[in-house]
mmCIF file of C-alpha atoms and ligand atoms in Angstrom:
data_model
loop_
_atom_site.group_PDB
_atom_site.id
_atom_site.type_symbol
_atom_site.label_atom_id
_atom_site.label_comp_id
_atom_site.label_asym_id
_atom_site.label_seq_id
_atom_site.Cartn_x
_atom_site.Cartn_y
_atom_site.Cartn_z
ATOM 1 C CA MET E 1 60.533 -43.638 -42.008
ATOM 2 C CA ILE E 2 58.166 -41.205 -43.779
ATOM 3 C CA ILE E 3 57.429 -37.718 -42.449
ATOM 4 C CA LEU E 4 54.952 -35.120 -43.675
ATOM 5 C CA GLY E 5 56.200 -31.574 -43.033
ATOM 6 C CA ILE E 6 53.878 -28.562 -42.855
ATOM 7 C CA GLU E 7 54.927 -24.893 -42.967
ATOM 8 C CA THR E 8 52.555 -21.938 -42.431
ATOM 9 C CA SER E 9 54.613 -19.450 -40.376
ATOM 10 C CA CYS E 10 53.965 -16.514 -42.748
ATOM 11 C CA ASP E 11 52.597 -16.289 -46.277
ATOM 12 C CA GLU E 12 53.789 -19.555 -47.824
ATOM 13 C CA THR E 13 51.529 -22.605 -47.507
ATOM 14 C CA ALA E 14 53.849 -25.578 -47.862
ATOM 15 C CA ALA E 15 53.909 -29.348 -47.445
ATOM 16 C CA SER E 16 56.639 -31.899 -48.066
ATOM 17 C CA ILE E 17 57.291 -35.609 -47.777
ATOM 18 C CA CYS E 18 60.669 -36.754 -46.482
ATOM 19 C CA LYS E 19 61.595 -40.433 -46.569
ATOM 20 C CA ASP E 20 64.832 -41.627 -44.957
ATOM 21 C CA ARG E 21 66.301 -38.097 -45.141
ATOM 22 C CA LYS E 22 65.442 -37.715 -48.844
ATOM 23 C CA ILE E 23 62.899 -35.154 -50.010
ATOM 24 C CA LEU E 24 60.306 -36.909 -52.176
ATOM 25 C CA SER E 25 58.105 -33.869 -52.695
ATOM 26 C CA SER E 26 58.047 -30.203 -51.722
ATOM 27 C CA ILE E 27 55.015 -28.105 -52.631
ATOM 28 C CA VAL E 28 54.948 -24.368 -51.908
ATOM 29 C CA SER E 29 52.100 -21.994 -52.595
ATOM 30 C CA SER E 30 53.127 -18.351 -52.177
ATOM 31 C CA GLN E 31 50.188 -16.101 -51.405
ATOM 32 C CA ILE E 32 50.543 -13.411 -54.065
ATOM 33 C CA ILE E 33 47.358 -11.763 -52.756
ATOM 34 C CA HIS E 34 49.548 -9.768 -50.284
ATOM 35 C CA SER E 35 51.553 -7.997 -52.999
ATOM 36 C CA LYS E 36 48.767 -5.465 -53.563
ATOM 37 C CA PHE E 37 48.986 -4.461 -49.863
ATOM 38 C CA GLY E 38 52.801 -4.075 -49.952
ATOM 39 C CA GLY E 39 53.242 -6.634 -47.137
ATOM 40 C CA VAL E 40 51.653 -9.631 -45.446
ATOM 41 C CA VAL E 41 48.147 -9.117 -44.000
ATOM 42 C CA PRO E 42 48.013 -11.685 -41.143
ATOM 43 C CA GLU E 43 44.247 -12.273 -41.212
ATOM 44 C CA ILE E 44 44.247 -12.900 -44.967
ATOM 45 C CA ALA E 45 47.297 -15.165 -44.650
ATOM 46 C CA SER E 46 45.560 -17.387 -42.047
ATOM 47 C CA ARG E 47 42.440 -17.695 -44.192
ATOM 48 C CA GLU E 48 44.507 -18.583 -47.249
ATOM 49 C CA HIS E 49 46.379 -21.291 -45.312
ATOM 50 C CA GLU E 50 43.083 -22.723 -44.184
ATOM 51 C CA ARG E 51 41.801 -22.781 -47.755
ATOM 52 C CA LEU E 52 44.991 -24.257 -49.220
ATOM 53 C CA LEU E 53 46.346 -26.722 -46.653
ATOM 54 C CA ASN E 54 44.246 -29.718 -47.705
ATOM 55 C CA ILE E 55 45.075 -29.173 -51.373
ATOM 56 C CA ILE E 56 48.822 -28.676 -50.805
ATOM 57 C CA VAL E 57 49.162 -31.700 -48.491
ATOM 58 C CA GLU E 58 47.298 -33.865 -50.968
ATOM 59 C CA GLU E 59 49.565 -32.646 -53.755
ATOM 60 C CA ALA E 60 52.675 -33.466 -51.678
ATOM 61 C CA LEU E 61 51.339 -36.993 -51.064
ATOM 62 C CA ILE E 62 50.447 -37.589 -54.721
ATOM 63 C CA LYS E 63 53.743 -36.206 -56.045
ATOM 64 C CA SER E 64 55.700 -38.556 -53.751
ATOM 65 C CA SER E 65 53.345 -41.530 -54.340
ATOM 66 C CA THR E 66 52.800 -41.712 -50.591
ATOM 67 C CA LYS E 67 49.627 -42.975 -48.964
ATOM 68 C CA LEU E 68 48.364 -41.108 -45.919
ATOM 69 C CA GLU E 69 48.426 -44.361 -43.929
ATOM 70 C CA SER E 70 52.160 -44.842 -44.569
ATOM 71 C CA LEU E 71 53.129 -41.661 -42.706
ATOM 72 C CA ASN E 72 55.134 -42.317 -39.510
ATOM 73 C CA ALA E 73 54.894 -38.767 -38.154
ATOM 74 C CA ILE E 74 54.006 -35.171 -39.011
ATOM 75 C CA SER E 75 56.311 -32.234 -38.332
ATOM 76 C CA VAL E 76 54.932 -28.706 -38.272
ATOM 77 C CA THR E 77 56.375 -25.239 -37.734
ATOM 78 C CA ASN E 78 55.130 -23.908 -34.382
ATOM 79 C CA GLY E 79 57.216 -20.703 -34.289
ATOM 80 C CA PRO E 80 58.486 -18.116 -34.711
ATOM 81 C CA GLY E 81 55.934 -16.548 -37.026
ATOM 82 C CA LEU E 82 52.484 -14.982 -37.142
ATOM 83 C CA ALA E 83 50.214 -16.338 -34.384
ATOM 84 C CA GLY E 84 47.165 -16.876 -36.610
ATOM 85 C CA THR E 85 49.034 -18.569 -39.460
ATOM 86 C CA LEU E 86 50.999 -20.823 -37.086
ATOM 87 C CA LEU E 87 47.768 -21.806 -35.378
ATOM 88 C CA THR E 88 46.221 -22.815 -38.704
ATOM 89 C CA GLY E 89 49.122 -25.124 -39.529
ATOM 90 C CA VAL E 90 49.516 -26.592 -36.036
ATOM 91 C CA SER E 91 45.761 -27.267 -35.678
ATOM 92 C CA PHE E 92 45.712 -28.950 -39.079
ATOM 93 C CA ALA E 93 48.750 -31.107 -38.201
ATOM 94 C CA LYS E 94 47.361 -32.076 -34.806
ATOM 95 C CA GLY E 95 43.978 -33.031 -36.289
ATOM 96 C CA LEU E 96 45.598 -35.151 -38.979
ATOM 97 C CA GLY E 97 48.030 -36.704 -36.489
ATOM 98 C CA MET E 98 45.196 -37.624 -34.157
ATOM 99 C CA GLY E 99 43.182 -39.130 -37.015
ATOM 100 C CA LEU E 100 46.144 -41.238 -38.142
ATOM 101 C CA ASP E 101 47.328 -41.915 -34.573
ATOM 102 C CA ILE E 102 50.896 -40.777 -35.290
ATOM 103 C CA PRO E 103 53.119 -38.271 -33.434
ATOM 104 C CA VAL E 104 53.212 -34.578 -34.317
ATOM 105 C CA ILE E 105 56.612 -32.888 -33.917
ATOM 106 C CA PRO E 106 56.937 -29.109 -33.357
ATOM 107 C CA ILE E 107 59.635 -27.474 -35.466
ATOM 108 C CA ASN E 108 61.445 -24.168 -34.918
ATOM 109 C CA HIS E 109 61.325 -22.348 -38.251
ATOM 110 C CA LEU E 110 64.818 -20.852 -37.794
ATOM 111 C CA GLU E 111 66.367 -24.207 -36.978
ATOM 112 C CA ALA E 112 64.679 -25.635 -40.085
ATOM 113 C CA HIS E 113 66.231 -22.876 -42.243
ATOM 114 C CA ILE E 114 69.681 -23.765 -40.885
ATOM 115 C CA PHE E 115 69.125 -27.482 -41.485
ATOM 116 C CA ALA E 116 68.157 -26.831 -45.128
ATOM 117 C CA ASN E 117 71.921 -26.815 -45.660
ATOM 118 C CA PHE E 118 72.061 -30.550 -44.921
ATOM 119 C CA LEU E 119 69.823 -30.994 -47.960
ATOM 120 C CA ALA E 120 72.477 -29.210 -50.049
ATOM 121 C CA ASP E 121 75.278 -31.279 -48.521
ATOM 122 C CA PRO E 122 74.327 -34.417 -46.567
ATOM 123 C CA MET E 123 77.997 -34.677 -45.488
ATOM 124 C CA LEU E 124 77.898 -31.296 -43.722
ATOM 125 C CA LYS E 125 79.532 -31.695 -40.293
ATOM 126 C CA PHE E 126 79.250 -29.775 -37.027
ATOM 127 C CA PRO E 127 80.564 -27.323 -35.958
ATOM 128 C CA PHE E 128 79.855 -24.508 -38.396
ATOM 129 C CA VAL E 129 79.022 -20.811 -38.467
ATOM 130 C CA CYS E 130 75.589 -19.893 -39.830
ATOM 131 C CA LEU E 131 74.559 -16.533 -41.241
ATOM 132 C CA LEU E 132 70.775 -16.648 -40.847
ATOM 133 C CA VAL E 133 69.149 -13.977 -43.000
ATOM 134 C CA SER E 134 65.374 -13.976 -43.371
ATOM 135 C CA GLY E 135 62.497 -11.501 -43.329
ATOM 136 C CA GLY E 136 62.409 -11.347 -39.525
ATOM 137 C CA HIS E 137 65.920 -12.368 -38.471
ATOM 138 C CA THR E 138 69.538 -11.502 -39.143
ATOM 139 C CA GLN E 139 71.799 -13.459 -36.867
ATOM 140 C CA LEU E 140 75.175 -15.146 -36.723
ATOM 141 C CA TRP E 141 75.231 -18.537 -35.032
ATOM 142 C CA TRP E 142 77.941 -20.913 -33.937
ATOM 143 C CA ILE E 143 76.293 -24.288 -34.505
ATOM 144 C CA LYS E 144 78.432 -26.564 -32.347
ATOM 145 C CA ASP E 145 76.320 -29.703 -32.499
ATOM 146 C CA MET E 146 72.677 -30.799 -32.602
ATOM 147 C CA ASN E 147 70.789 -28.614 -30.059
ATOM 148 C CA LYS E 148 73.966 -26.707 -29.123
ATOM 149 C CA TYR E 149 73.656 -23.321 -30.733
ATOM 150 C CA ILE E 150 75.481 -20.182 -29.611
ATOM 151 C CA LEU E 151 74.288 -16.759 -30.777
ATOM 152 C CA LEU E 152 77.274 -14.671 -31.918
ATOM 153 C CA GLY E 153 75.458 -11.610 -33.243
ATOM 154 C CA ASP E 154 71.971 -10.268 -33.858
ATOM 155 C CA THR E 155 70.394 -7.217 -35.427
ATOM 156 C CA ARG E 156 69.652 -4.259 -33.216
ATOM 157 C CA ASP E 157 66.724 -3.179 -35.370
ATOM 158 C CA ASP E 158 65.593 -4.391 -38.818
ATOM 159 C CA ALA E 159 66.459 -7.747 -40.370
ATOM 160 C CA ALA E 160 68.250 -7.853 -43.744
ATOM 161 C CA GLY E 161 65.117 -9.194 -45.491
ATOM 162 C CA GLU E 162 63.110 -6.421 -43.873
ATOM 163 C CA ALA E 163 65.655 -3.876 -45.158
ATOM 164 C CA PHE E 164 65.126 -5.290 -48.676
ATOM 165 C CA ASP E 165 61.323 -5.183 -48.268
ATOM 166 C CA LYS E 166 61.253 -1.622 -46.861
ATOM 167 C CA GLY E 167 63.776 -0.403 -49.444
ATOM 168 C CA ALA E 168 61.685 -1.850 -52.273
ATOM 169 C CA ARG E 169 58.595 -0.116 -50.908
ATOM 170 C CA ILE E 170 60.428 3.241 -50.815
ATOM 171 C CA LEU E 171 61.623 2.682 -54.389
ATOM 172 C CA GLY E 172 58.163 1.568 -55.546
ATOM 173 C CA LEU E 173 59.400 -1.859 -56.623
ATOM 174 C CA GLY E 174 56.746 -4.027 -54.964
ATOM 175 C CA TYR E 175 56.657 -6.935 -52.525
ATOM 176 C CA PRO E 176 58.529 -9.134 -51.666
ATOM 177 C CA GLY E 177 61.327 -6.621 -51.814
ATOM 178 C CA GLY E 178 64.388 -8.894 -51.983
ATOM 179 C CA PRO E 179 63.735 -10.406 -55.414
ATOM 180 C CA ALA E 180 62.373 -7.053 -56.690
ATOM 181 C CA ILE E 181 65.528 -5.144 -55.664
ATOM 182 C CA GLU E 182 67.759 -7.907 -57.001
ATOM 183 C CA ARG E 183 65.979 -7.816 -60.377
ATOM 184 C CA LYS E 184 66.144 -4.025 -60.667
ATOM 185 C CA SER E 185 69.791 -3.940 -59.534
ATOM 186 C CA LYS E 186 70.902 -5.994 -62.515
ATOM 187 C CA LEU E 187 70.603 -2.846 -64.619
ATOM 188 C CA GLY E 188 72.311 -0.569 -62.099
ATOM 189 C CA ASN E 189 75.737 0.447 -60.818
ATOM 190 C CA PRO E 190 76.249 -0.622 -57.171
ATOM 191 C CA ASN E 191 78.885 2.081 -56.640
ATOM 192 C CA SER E 192 76.817 5.056 -57.753
ATOM 193 C CA ILE E 193 75.652 6.070 -54.248
ATOM 194 C CA LYS E 194 77.571 5.447 -51.039
ATOM 195 C CA PHE E 195 74.892 4.346 -48.569
ATOM 196 C CA PRO E 196 76.002 3.780 -44.933
ATOM 197 C CA ARG E 197 77.107 0.362 -43.659
ATOM 198 C CA GLY E 198 75.818 -0.076 -40.099
ATOM 199 C CA LEU E 199 77.852 -0.999 -36.988
ATOM 200 C CA MET E 200 81.186 -1.492 -38.692
ATOM 201 C CA THR E 201 83.074 -0.719 -35.460
ATOM 202 C CA LYS E 202 85.987 -3.069 -34.900
ATOM 203 C CA GLY E 203 85.036 -6.527 -33.671
ATOM 204 C CA SER E 204 81.257 -5.999 -33.702
ATOM 205 C CA LEU E 205 79.186 -8.977 -34.839
ATOM 206 C CA GLU E 206 75.915 -7.053 -34.504
ATOM 207 C CA PHE E 207 73.835 -5.723 -37.388
ATOM 208 C CA SER E 208 71.836 -2.547 -37.903
ATOM 209 C CA PHE E 209 69.858 -1.689 -41.031
ATOM 210 C CA SER E 210 67.492 1.061 -39.888
ATOM 211 C CA GLY E 211 70.059 3.833 -40.594
ATOM 212 C CA LEU E 212 70.448 2.545 -44.143
ATOM 213 C CA LYS E 213 66.693 2.569 -44.686
ATOM 214 C CA THR E 214 66.415 6.141 -43.318
ATOM 215 C CA SER E 215 69.275 7.194 -45.541
ATOM 216 C CA LEU E 216 67.414 5.839 -48.598
ATOM 217 C CA LEU E 217 64.265 7.628 -47.467
ATOM 218 C CA TYR E 218 66.102 10.974 -47.240
ATOM 219 C CA TYR E 219 67.824 10.339 -50.546
ATOM 220 C CA MET E 220 64.506 9.751 -52.291
ATOM 221 C CA ASP E 221 62.958 12.858 -50.641
ATOM 222 C CA SER E 222 65.267 15.069 -52.673
ATOM 223 C CA TYR E 223 65.587 12.768 -55.685
ATOM 224 C CA ASP E 224 65.181 14.352 -59.074
ATOM 225 C CA LYS E 225 64.809 11.648 -61.690
ATOM 226 C CA THR E 226 65.660 13.985 -64.552
ATOM 227 C CA GLN E 227 69.122 14.591 -63.108
ATOM 228 C CA GLY E 228 69.977 11.949 -60.542
ATOM 229 C CA PRO E 229 71.073 8.347 -61.022
ATOM 230 C CA SER E 230 68.490 5.815 -62.201
ATOM 231 C CA ILE E 231 66.273 3.794 -59.841
ATOM 232 C CA ALA E 232 68.348 0.769 -60.911
ATOM 233 C CA ASP E 233 71.538 2.529 -59.709
ATOM 234 C CA ILE E 234 69.879 3.391 -56.378
ATOM 235 C CA ALA E 235 68.553 -0.165 -55.931
ATOM 236 C CA ALA E 236 71.959 -1.673 -56.767
ATOM 237 C CA SER E 237 73.757 0.676 -54.341
ATOM 238 C CA TYR E 238 71.243 -0.038 -51.584
ATOM 239 C CA GLN E 239 71.520 -3.800 -52.143
ATOM 240 C CA GLN E 240 75.334 -3.552 -52.073
ATOM 241 C CA ALA E 241 75.231 -1.764 -48.697
ATOM 242 C CA ILE E 242 73.197 -4.635 -47.187
ATOM 243 C CA ILE E 243 75.424 -7.276 -48.727
ATOM 244 C CA ASP E 244 78.709 -5.605 -47.719
ATOM 245 C CA THR E 245 77.528 -5.631 -44.100
ATOM 246 C CA LEU E 246 76.445 -9.282 -44.206
ATOM 247 C CA VAL E 247 79.688 -10.454 -45.820
ATOM 248 C CA GLU E 248 81.931 -8.437 -43.486
ATOM 249 C CA LYS E 249 80.174 -9.687 -40.318
ATOM 250 C CA MET E 250 80.166 -13.249 -41.601
ATOM 251 C CA ILE E 251 83.940 -13.114 -42.155
ATOM 252 C CA ARG E 252 84.382 -11.710 -38.651
ATOM 253 C CA ALA E 253 82.335 -14.573 -37.175
ATOM 254 C CA ILE E 254 84.430 -17.127 -39.073
ATOM 255 C CA ASN E 255 87.647 -15.574 -37.780
ATOM 256 C CA HIS E 256 86.210 -15.297 -34.264
ATOM 257 C CA THR E 257 85.323 -19.016 -34.107
ATOM 258 C CA ASP E 258 88.093 -20.293 -36.370
ATOM 259 C CA ALA E 259 85.356 -22.172 -38.234
ATOM 260 C CA LYS E 260 86.213 -24.350 -41.224
ATOM 261 C CA THR E 261 82.624 -24.281 -42.555
ATOM 262 C CA CYS E 262 80.051 -21.537 -42.870
ATOM 263 C CA VAL E 263 76.463 -21.932 -44.082
ATOM 264 C CA ILE E 264 73.963 -19.287 -45.136
ATOM 265 C CA ALA E 265 70.251 -19.736 -44.396
ATOM 266 C CA GLY E 266 66.924 -17.942 -44.921
ATOM 267 C CA GLY E 267 65.253 -16.074 -47.773
ATOM 268 C CA VAL E 268 68.076 -13.564 -48.370
ATOM 269 C CA ALA E 269 70.413 -16.521 -49.099
ATOM 270 C CA ALA E 270 68.637 -16.656 -52.482
ATOM 271 C CA ASN E 271 70.346 -13.387 -53.473
ATOM 272 C CA MET E 272 72.869 -14.064 -56.237
ATOM 273 C CA ILE E 273 74.966 -10.970 -55.512
ATOM 274 C CA LEU E 274 75.360 -12.132 -51.900
ATOM 275 C CA ARG E 275 76.512 -15.507 -53.226
ATOM 276 C CA LYS E 276 78.960 -13.892 -55.685
ATOM 277 C CA ASN E 277 80.334 -11.511 -53.049
ATOM 278 C CA ILE E 278 81.065 -14.366 -50.634
ATOM 279 C CA GLU E 279 82.656 -16.619 -53.255
ATOM 280 C CA GLY E 280 86.402 -16.838 -52.842
ATOM 281 C CA ARG E 281 86.523 -14.269 -50.023
ATOM 282 C CA ILE E 282 87.620 -16.748 -47.348
ATOM 283 C CA PRO E 283 90.081 -19.308 -48.662
ATOM 284 C CA ASP E 284 90.169 -22.649 -46.798
ATOM 285 C CA VAL E 285 86.647 -22.179 -45.436
ATOM 286 C CA LYS E 286 83.853 -24.200 -46.960
ATOM 287 C CA ILE E 287 80.849 -21.995 -47.762
ATOM 288 C CA LEU E 288 77.461 -23.593 -48.271
ATOM 289 C CA PHE E 289 74.130 -22.237 -49.502
ATOM 290 C CA PRO E 290 70.867 -24.192 -49.644
ATOM 291 C CA ASP E 291 69.363 -24.858 -53.082
ATOM 292 C CA LEU E 292 67.488 -21.762 -54.229
ATOM 293 C CA LYS E 293 64.121 -23.486 -53.708
ATOM 294 C CA TYR E 294 65.031 -24.229 -50.068
ATOM 295 C CA CYS E 295 66.208 -20.679 -49.182
ATOM 296 C CA THR E 296 62.792 -19.045 -48.906
ATOM 297 C CA ASP E 297 60.040 -20.636 -46.809
ATOM 298 C CA ASN E 298 59.305 -24.253 -47.686
ATOM 299 C CA ALA E 299 58.256 -27.456 -45.952
ATOM 300 C CA ALA E 300 61.146 -29.636 -47.151
ATOM 301 C CA MET E 301 63.306 -28.172 -44.387
ATOM 302 C CA VAL E 302 60.468 -28.864 -41.911
ATOM 303 C CA SER E 303 59.976 -32.497 -42.943
ATOM 304 C CA PHE E 304 63.749 -33.081 -42.972
ATOM 305 C CA LEU E 305 64.293 -31.611 -39.493
ATOM 306 C CA GLY E 306 61.188 -33.514 -38.340
ATOM 307 C CA GLN E 307 62.899 -36.725 -39.363
ATOM 308 C CA ILE E 308 66.059 -35.835 -37.437
ATOM 309 C CA LYS E 309 64.018 -34.912 -34.311
ATOM 310 C CA PHE E 310 61.951 -38.076 -34.638
ATOM 311 C CA ASN E 311 65.081 -40.259 -34.728
ATOM 312 C CA ASP E 312 66.448 -38.350 -31.738
ATOM 313 C CA ASN E 313 63.078 -38.708 -29.978
ATOM 314 C CA LYS E 314 64.190 -37.599 -26.512
ATOM 315 C CA ASN E 315 63.406 -34.019 -27.552
ATOM 316 C CA ILE E 316 59.837 -34.478 -28.811
ATOM 317 C CA PRO E 317 57.274 -32.906 -26.466
ATOM 318 C CA ILE E 318 54.014 -34.836 -25.979
ATOM 319 C CA GLU E 319 51.944 -31.649 -25.967
ATOM 320 C CA PHE E 320 52.808 -28.316 -27.535
ATOM 321 C CA GLY E 321 51.250 -25.090 -28.760
ATOM 322 C CA ILE E 322 52.274 -22.286 -31.079
ATOM 323 C CA GLN E 323 55.213 -20.080 -30.014
ATOM 324 C CA PRO E 324 55.098 -16.984 -32.248
ATOM 325 C CA ASN E 325 58.089 -15.353 -30.526
ATOM 326 C CA ILE E 326 60.191 -18.414 -29.808
ATOM 327 C CA LYS E 327 63.942 -17.928 -30.053
ATOM 328 C CA LEU E 328 66.538 -20.429 -31.107
ATOM 329 C CA SER E 329 68.825 -21.187 -28.204
HETATM 330 O O1 KG4 J 1 63.064 -17.014 -44.998
HETATM 331 P P1 KG4 J 1 61.994 -16.239 -45.666
HETATM 332 O O2 KG4 J 1 61.342 -16.820 -46.884
HETATM 333 O O3 KG4 J 1 60.832 -15.909 -44.649
HETATM 334 C C1 KG4 J 1 61.086 -15.607 -43.302
HETATM 335 O O4 KG4 J 1 61.337 -16.562 -42.538
HETATM 336 O O5 KG4 J 1 61.109 -14.389 -43.015
HETATM 337 O O6 KG4 J 1 62.628 -14.822 -46.009
HETATM 338 C C2 KG4 J 1 61.855 -13.846 -46.629
HETATM 339 C C3 KG4 J 1 62.740 -12.651 -46.864
HETATM 340 C C4 KG4 J 1 61.978 -11.465 -47.409
HETATM 341 O O7 KG4 J 1 62.305 -10.330 -46.646
HETATM 342 C C5 KG4 J 1 62.455 -11.371 -48.843
HETATM 343 O O8 KG4 J 1 62.463 -10.046 -49.347
HETATM 344 C C6 KG4 J 1 63.865 -11.921 -48.729
HETATM 345 O O9 KG4 J 1 63.751 -12.985 -47.813
HETATM 346 N N1 KG4 J 1 64.351 -12.442 -50.018
HETATM 347 C C7 KG4 J 1 65.400 -11.937 -50.664
HETATM 348 C C8 KG4 J 1 65.485 -12.640 -51.894
HETATM 349 N N2 KG4 J 1 64.482 -13.566 -51.934
HETATM 350 C C9 KG4 J 1 63.788 -13.426 -50.768
HETATM 351 N N3 KG4 J 1 66.256 -10.954 -50.337
HETATM 352 C C10 KG4 J 1 67.224 -10.656 -51.215
HETATM 353 N N4 KG4 J 1 67.363 -11.261 -52.413
HETATM 354 C C11 KG4 J 1 66.528 -12.257 -52.794
HETATM 355 N N5 KG4 J 1 66.673 -12.847 -53.979
HETATM 356 ZN ZN1 ZN J 2 61.636 -18.337 -43.173
#
């Protein structure tokens, strides 16, 4: 069983070949063109996907020594994401699928992020808690079984990745903000400024990051670099405020469900301080992170989930379109 996975939900053009649940190739092209705008420009992203898709798919086939004719199916992200970029990927996948006369499977990007953890540990078993932390989502899930997902907590405003991106913009550190803040923080003291931790009220599994961002904005309004702490200290303190919230809510969700396993998913899972802060905090609970290369957007998670959906073919729709605002439920 060989599946080609395609991912174009935002600014990464990606293709991957998965054979019998093993990733044979995973090619990702990150569109650095957006960094000069301080964020993703949807129109440019769609055009870039269109320009790159053929090249990236061909590279994924060559790297895995796979012939186009040996593909059994194509899986493609159809939401959530930017409408124009999703449309580029889905149209490409449908055209190729029609030409090869093979099925095309729609994939929920969030579900794919969660399933990237099965690539880290093929023995991972349901049920488990998932902290899903990406650029657009910050959620806690109780993943009971395949297709049985219960939302435990969501953000009321910004996502954690968004908080990193907006914070980096305020600090002049560039885009994407997560890696930029993490890099800068290495030189700073995370305890130098006490930024607020949102929604810490007892029992709450919800998140809020907009107050933290506003607090950074006010702090920088009156910041005097000749006297105040360094930008590295501010970045490290800001990062620590985000991470403290994520870790605390994750522990609450584990206690709430009595889970024995918890996985982290999405771009923010690449943050090493998050990983260090979780380590050893919850004895007797297995904590899993995807490989670094499968935390941020990639097509390996799409081809892998495509294979699972294909085997479980009762859930494959014959016809489908893009669903930019689709939720995981
Ligand atoms: O999952 P992802 O690649 O795309 C979405 O589905 O949104 O996540 C992107 C987000 C961005 O907000 C980026 O700043 C954040 O993940 N991110 C990080 C790190 N690497 C990426 N945040 C914190 N630390 C990182 N090392
Ligand atoms: Zn993503």
